[in-house]
PDB file of C-alpha atoms and ligand atoms in Angstrom:
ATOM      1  CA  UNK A   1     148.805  55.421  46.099  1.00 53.00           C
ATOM      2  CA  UNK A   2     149.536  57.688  48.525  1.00 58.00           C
ATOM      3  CA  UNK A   3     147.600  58.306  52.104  1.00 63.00           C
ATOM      4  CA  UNK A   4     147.733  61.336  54.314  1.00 64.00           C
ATOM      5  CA  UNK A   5     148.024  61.146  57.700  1.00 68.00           C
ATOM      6  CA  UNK A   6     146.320  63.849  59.615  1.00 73.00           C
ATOM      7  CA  UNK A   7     147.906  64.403  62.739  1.00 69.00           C
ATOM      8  CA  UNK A   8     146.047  63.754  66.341  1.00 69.00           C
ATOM      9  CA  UNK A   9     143.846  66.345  67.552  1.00 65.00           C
ATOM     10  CA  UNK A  10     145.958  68.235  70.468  1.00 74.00           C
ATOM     11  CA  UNK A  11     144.661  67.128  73.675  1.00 76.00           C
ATOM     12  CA  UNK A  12     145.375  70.634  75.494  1.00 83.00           C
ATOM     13  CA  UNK A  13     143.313  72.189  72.581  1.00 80.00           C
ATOM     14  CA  UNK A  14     140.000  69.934  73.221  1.00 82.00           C
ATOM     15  CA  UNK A  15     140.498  70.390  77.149  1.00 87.00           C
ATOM     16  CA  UNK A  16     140.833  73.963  76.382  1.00 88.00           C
ATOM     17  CA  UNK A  17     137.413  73.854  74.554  1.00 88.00           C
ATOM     18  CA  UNK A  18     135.533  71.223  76.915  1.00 88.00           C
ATOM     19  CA  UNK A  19     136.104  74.041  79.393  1.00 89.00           C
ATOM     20  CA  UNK A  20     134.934  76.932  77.372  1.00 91.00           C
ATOM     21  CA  UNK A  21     131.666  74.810  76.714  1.00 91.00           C
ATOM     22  CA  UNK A  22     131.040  74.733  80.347  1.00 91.00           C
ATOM     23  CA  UNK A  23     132.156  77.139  80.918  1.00 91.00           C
ATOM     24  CA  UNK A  24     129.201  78.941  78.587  1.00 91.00           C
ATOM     25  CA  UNK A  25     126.343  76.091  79.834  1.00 89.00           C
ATOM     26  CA  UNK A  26     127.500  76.994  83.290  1.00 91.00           C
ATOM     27  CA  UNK A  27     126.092  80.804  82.801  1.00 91.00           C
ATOM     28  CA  UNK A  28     123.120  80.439  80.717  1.00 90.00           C
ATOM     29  CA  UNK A  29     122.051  77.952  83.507  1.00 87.00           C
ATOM     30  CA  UNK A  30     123.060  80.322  86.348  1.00 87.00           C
ATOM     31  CA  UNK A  31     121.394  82.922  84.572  1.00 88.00           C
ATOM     32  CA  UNK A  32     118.223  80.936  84.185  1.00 88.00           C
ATOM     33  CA  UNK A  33     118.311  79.791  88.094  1.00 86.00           C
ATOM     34  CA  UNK A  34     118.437  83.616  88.991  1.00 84.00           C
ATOM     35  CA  UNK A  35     115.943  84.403  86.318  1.00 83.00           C
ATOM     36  CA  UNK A  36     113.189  81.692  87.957  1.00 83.00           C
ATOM     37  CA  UNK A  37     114.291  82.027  91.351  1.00 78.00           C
ATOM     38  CA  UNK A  38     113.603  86.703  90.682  1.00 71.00           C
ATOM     39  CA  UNK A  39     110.126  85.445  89.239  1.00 65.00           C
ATOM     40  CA  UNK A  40     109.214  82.763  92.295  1.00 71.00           C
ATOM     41  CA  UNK A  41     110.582  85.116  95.560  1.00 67.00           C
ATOM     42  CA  UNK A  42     109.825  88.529  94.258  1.00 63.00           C
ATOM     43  CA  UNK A  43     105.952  88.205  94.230  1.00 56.00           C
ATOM     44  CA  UNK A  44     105.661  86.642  97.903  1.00 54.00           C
ATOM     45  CA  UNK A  45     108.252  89.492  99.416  1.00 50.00           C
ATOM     46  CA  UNK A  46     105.997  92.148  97.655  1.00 50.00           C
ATOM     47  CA  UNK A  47     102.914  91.076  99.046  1.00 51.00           C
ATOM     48  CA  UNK A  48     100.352  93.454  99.817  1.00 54.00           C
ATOM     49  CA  UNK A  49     101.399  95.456 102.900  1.00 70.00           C
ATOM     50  CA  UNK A  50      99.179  97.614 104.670  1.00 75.00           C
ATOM     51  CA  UNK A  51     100.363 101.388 104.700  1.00 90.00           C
ATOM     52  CA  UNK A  52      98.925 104.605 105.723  1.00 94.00           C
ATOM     53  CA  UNK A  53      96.886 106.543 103.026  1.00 95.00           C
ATOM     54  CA  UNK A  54      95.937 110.589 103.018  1.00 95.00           C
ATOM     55  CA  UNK A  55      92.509 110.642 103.385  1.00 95.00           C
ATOM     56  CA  UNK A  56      92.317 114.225 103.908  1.00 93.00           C
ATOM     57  CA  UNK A  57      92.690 117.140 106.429  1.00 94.00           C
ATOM     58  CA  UNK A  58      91.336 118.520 109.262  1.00 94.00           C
ATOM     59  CA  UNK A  59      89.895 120.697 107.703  1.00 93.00           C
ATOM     60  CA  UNK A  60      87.919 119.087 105.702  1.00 91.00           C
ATOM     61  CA  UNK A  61      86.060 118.020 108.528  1.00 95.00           C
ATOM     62  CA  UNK A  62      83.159 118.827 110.039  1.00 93.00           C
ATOM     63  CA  UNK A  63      82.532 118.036 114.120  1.00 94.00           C
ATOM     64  CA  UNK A  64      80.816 114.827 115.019  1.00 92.00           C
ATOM     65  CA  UNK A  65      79.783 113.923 111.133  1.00 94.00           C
ATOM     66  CA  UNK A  66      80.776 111.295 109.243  1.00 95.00           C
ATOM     67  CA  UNK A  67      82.255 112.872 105.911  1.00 96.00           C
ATOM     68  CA  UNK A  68      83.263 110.660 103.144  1.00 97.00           C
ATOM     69  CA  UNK A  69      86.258 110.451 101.466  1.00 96.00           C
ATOM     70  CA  UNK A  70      87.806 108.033  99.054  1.00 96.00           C
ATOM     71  CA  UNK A  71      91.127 106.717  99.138  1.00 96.00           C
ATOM     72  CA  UNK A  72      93.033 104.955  96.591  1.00 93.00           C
ATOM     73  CA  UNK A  73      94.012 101.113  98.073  1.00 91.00           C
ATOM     74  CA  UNK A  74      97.091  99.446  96.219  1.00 89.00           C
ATOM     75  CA  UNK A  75      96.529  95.987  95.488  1.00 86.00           C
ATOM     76  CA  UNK A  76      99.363  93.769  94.736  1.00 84.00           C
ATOM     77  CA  UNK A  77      98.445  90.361  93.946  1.00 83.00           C
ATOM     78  CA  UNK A  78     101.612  88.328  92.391  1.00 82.00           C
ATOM     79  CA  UNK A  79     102.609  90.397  89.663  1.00 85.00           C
ATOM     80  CA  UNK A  80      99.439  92.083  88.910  1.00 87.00           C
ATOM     81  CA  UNK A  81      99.529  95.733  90.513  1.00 90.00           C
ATOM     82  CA  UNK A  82      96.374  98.093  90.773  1.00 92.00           C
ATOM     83  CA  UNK A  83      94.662 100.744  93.310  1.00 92.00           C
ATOM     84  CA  UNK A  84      91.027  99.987  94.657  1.00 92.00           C
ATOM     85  CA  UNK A  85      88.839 103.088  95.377  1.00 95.00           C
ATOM     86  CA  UNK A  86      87.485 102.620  98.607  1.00 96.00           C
ATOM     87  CA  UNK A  87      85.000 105.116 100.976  1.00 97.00           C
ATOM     88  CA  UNK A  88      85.710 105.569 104.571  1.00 97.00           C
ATOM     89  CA  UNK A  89      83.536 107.972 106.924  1.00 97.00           C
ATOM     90  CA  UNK A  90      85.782 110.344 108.954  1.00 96.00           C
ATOM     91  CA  UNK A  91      84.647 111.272 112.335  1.00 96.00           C
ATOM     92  CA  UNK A  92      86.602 114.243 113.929  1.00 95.00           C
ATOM     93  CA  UNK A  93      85.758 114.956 117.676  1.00 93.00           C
ATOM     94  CA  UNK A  94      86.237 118.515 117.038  1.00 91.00           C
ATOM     95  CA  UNK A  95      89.424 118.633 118.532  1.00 88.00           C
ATOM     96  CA  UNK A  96      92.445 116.210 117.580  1.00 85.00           C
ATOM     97  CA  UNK A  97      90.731 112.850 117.324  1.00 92.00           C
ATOM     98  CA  UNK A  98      89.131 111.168 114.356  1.00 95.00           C
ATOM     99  CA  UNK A  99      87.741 108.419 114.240  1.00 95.00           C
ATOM    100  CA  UNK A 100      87.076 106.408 110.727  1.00 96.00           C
ATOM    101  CA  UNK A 101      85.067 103.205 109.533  1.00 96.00           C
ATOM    102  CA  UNK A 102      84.650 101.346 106.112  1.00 97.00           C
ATOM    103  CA  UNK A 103      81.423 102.306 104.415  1.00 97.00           C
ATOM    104  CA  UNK A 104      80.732  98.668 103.219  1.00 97.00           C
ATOM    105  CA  UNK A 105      77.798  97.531 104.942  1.00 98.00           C
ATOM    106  CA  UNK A 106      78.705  94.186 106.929  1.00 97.00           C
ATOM    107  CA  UNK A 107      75.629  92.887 105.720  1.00 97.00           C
ATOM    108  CA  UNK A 108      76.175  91.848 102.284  1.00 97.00           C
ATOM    109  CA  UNK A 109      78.777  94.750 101.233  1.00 96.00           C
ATOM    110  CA  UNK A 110      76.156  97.378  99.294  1.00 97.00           C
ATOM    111  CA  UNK A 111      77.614 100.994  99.956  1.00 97.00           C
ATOM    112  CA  UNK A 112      76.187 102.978 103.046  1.00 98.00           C
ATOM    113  CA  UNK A 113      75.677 106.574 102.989  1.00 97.00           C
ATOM    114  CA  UNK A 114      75.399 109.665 105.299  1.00 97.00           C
ATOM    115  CA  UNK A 115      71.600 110.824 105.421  1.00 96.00           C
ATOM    116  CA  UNK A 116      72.383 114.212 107.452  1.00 94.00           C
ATOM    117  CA  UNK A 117      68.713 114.946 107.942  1.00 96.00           C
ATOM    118  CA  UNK A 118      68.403 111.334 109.921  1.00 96.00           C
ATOM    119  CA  UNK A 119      71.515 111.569 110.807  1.00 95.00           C
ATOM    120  CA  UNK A 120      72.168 107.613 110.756  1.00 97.00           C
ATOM    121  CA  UNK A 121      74.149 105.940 107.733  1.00 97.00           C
ATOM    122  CA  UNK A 122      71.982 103.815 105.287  1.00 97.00           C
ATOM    123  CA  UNK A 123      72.183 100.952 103.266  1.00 98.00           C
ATOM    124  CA  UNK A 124      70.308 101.028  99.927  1.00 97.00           C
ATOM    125  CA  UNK A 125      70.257  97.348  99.525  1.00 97.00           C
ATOM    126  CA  UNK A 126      68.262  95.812 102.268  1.00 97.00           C
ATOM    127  CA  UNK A 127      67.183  98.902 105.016  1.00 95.00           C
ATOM    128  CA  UNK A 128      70.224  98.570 106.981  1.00 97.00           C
ATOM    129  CA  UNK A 129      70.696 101.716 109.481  1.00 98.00           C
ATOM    130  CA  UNK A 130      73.824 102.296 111.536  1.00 97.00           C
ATOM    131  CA  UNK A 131      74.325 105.318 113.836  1.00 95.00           C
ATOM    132  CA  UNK A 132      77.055 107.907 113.280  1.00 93.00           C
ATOM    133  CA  UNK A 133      79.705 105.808 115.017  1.00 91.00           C
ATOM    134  CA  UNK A 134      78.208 102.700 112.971  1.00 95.00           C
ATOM    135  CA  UNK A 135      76.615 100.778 115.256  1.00 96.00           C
ATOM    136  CA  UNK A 136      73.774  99.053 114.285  1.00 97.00           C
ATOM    137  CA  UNK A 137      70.289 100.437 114.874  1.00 98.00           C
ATOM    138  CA  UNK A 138      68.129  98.804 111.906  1.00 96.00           C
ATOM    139  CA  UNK A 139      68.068  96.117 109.644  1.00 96.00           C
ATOM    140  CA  UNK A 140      69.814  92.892 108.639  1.00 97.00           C
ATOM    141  CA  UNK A 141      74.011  94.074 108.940  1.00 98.00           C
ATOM    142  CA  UNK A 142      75.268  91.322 111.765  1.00 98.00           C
ATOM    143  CA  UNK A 143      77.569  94.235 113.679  1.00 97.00           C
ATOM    144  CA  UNK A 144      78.938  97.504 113.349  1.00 98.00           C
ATOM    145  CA  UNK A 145      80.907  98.940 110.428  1.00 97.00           C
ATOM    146  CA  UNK A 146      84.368  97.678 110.521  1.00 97.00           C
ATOM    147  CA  UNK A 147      86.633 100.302 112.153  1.00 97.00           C
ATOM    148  CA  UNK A 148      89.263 101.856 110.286  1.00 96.00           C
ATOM    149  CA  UNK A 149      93.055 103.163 112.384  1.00 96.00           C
ATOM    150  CA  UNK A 150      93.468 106.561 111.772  1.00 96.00           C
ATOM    151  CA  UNK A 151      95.927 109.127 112.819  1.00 95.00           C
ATOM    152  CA  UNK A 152      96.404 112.713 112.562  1.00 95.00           C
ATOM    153  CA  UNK A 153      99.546 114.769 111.169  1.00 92.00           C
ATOM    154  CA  UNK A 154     100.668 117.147 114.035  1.00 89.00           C
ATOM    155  CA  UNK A 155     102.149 119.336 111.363  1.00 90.00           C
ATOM    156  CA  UNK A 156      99.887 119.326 108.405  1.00 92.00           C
ATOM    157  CA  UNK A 157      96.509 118.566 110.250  1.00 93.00           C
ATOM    158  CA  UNK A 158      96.364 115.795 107.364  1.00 94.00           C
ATOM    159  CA  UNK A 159      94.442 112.386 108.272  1.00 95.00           C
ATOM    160  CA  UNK A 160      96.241 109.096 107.671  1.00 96.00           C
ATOM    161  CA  UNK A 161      93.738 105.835 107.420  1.00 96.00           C
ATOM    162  CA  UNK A 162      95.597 102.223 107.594  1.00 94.00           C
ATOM    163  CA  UNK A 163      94.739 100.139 104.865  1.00 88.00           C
TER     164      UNK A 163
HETATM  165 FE1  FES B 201      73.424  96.481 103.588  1.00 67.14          FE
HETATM  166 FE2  FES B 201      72.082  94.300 103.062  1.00 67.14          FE
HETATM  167  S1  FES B 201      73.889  94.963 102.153  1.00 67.14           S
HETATM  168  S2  FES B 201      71.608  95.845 104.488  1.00 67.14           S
END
């Protein structure tokens, strides 16, 4: 009986392929590093910033009266992106100053609102009273309204709040 002999395996050709393997595990890993490394980073460097929001114009104003107006807030919390609607009270000085402050009470956060005929900002919730720069003058609120940055638009008379 006969046997066959099969020759040896060429030792250039299985170097050639132990390299292409790694070759190939080499980038899927790499890729997979970048992958992971894109998810952990990117969150944390596009953390909620503040920036400045239109809130309006000059001429939507009216002198020494707090007028409402609601600005859209984005919200960036890891990957999870939305805008929160959120009232600030605009005080213009008649000339190029305005003023603005949040119209959460800093009591326990109820909405305050402009009563023009008392003119004094009130809380629904518990009878808290603030005076049309939101100081305190009534009720339970611990201080004033936070205060809001503003600035006005030379060229388009538009007002910019910080949030
Ligand atoms: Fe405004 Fe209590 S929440 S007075």
């Amino acid at each position: 009986m006969e046997q066959s002999v099969q020759p040896a395996p060429d030792p250039s050709r299985r170097r050639t392929l132990s390299v292409l393997v790694n070759a190939v595990g080499a980038t899927i890993g790499g890729a997979l590093a970048t992958l992971l490394g894109v998810f952990a980073v990117r969150p944390g460097a596009t953390a909620s910033r503040e920036r400045w929001l239109r809130a309006g114009t000059l001429d939507d104003l009216i002198p020494d009266v707090p007028v409402p107006r609601v600005v859209a807030v984005p919200r960036v919390d890891g990957w999870y992106r939305a805008r929160a609607r959120e009232t600030v009270f605009l005080i213009w000085n008649g000339a190029r100053d305005v003023t603005a402050f949040s119209a959460t009470c800093t009591h326990l956060g109820c909405q305050v609102h402009w009563d023009g005929a008392a003119k004094r900002l009130i809380c629904p919730c518990h009878g808290g009273a603030y005076d049309a720069a939101g100081r305190v003058i009534e009720g339970p609120p611990p201080r004033p309204l936070d205060t809001v940055a503003t600035r006005v638009d030379a060229g388009s008379r538009a007002v910019l709040v910080r949030r």
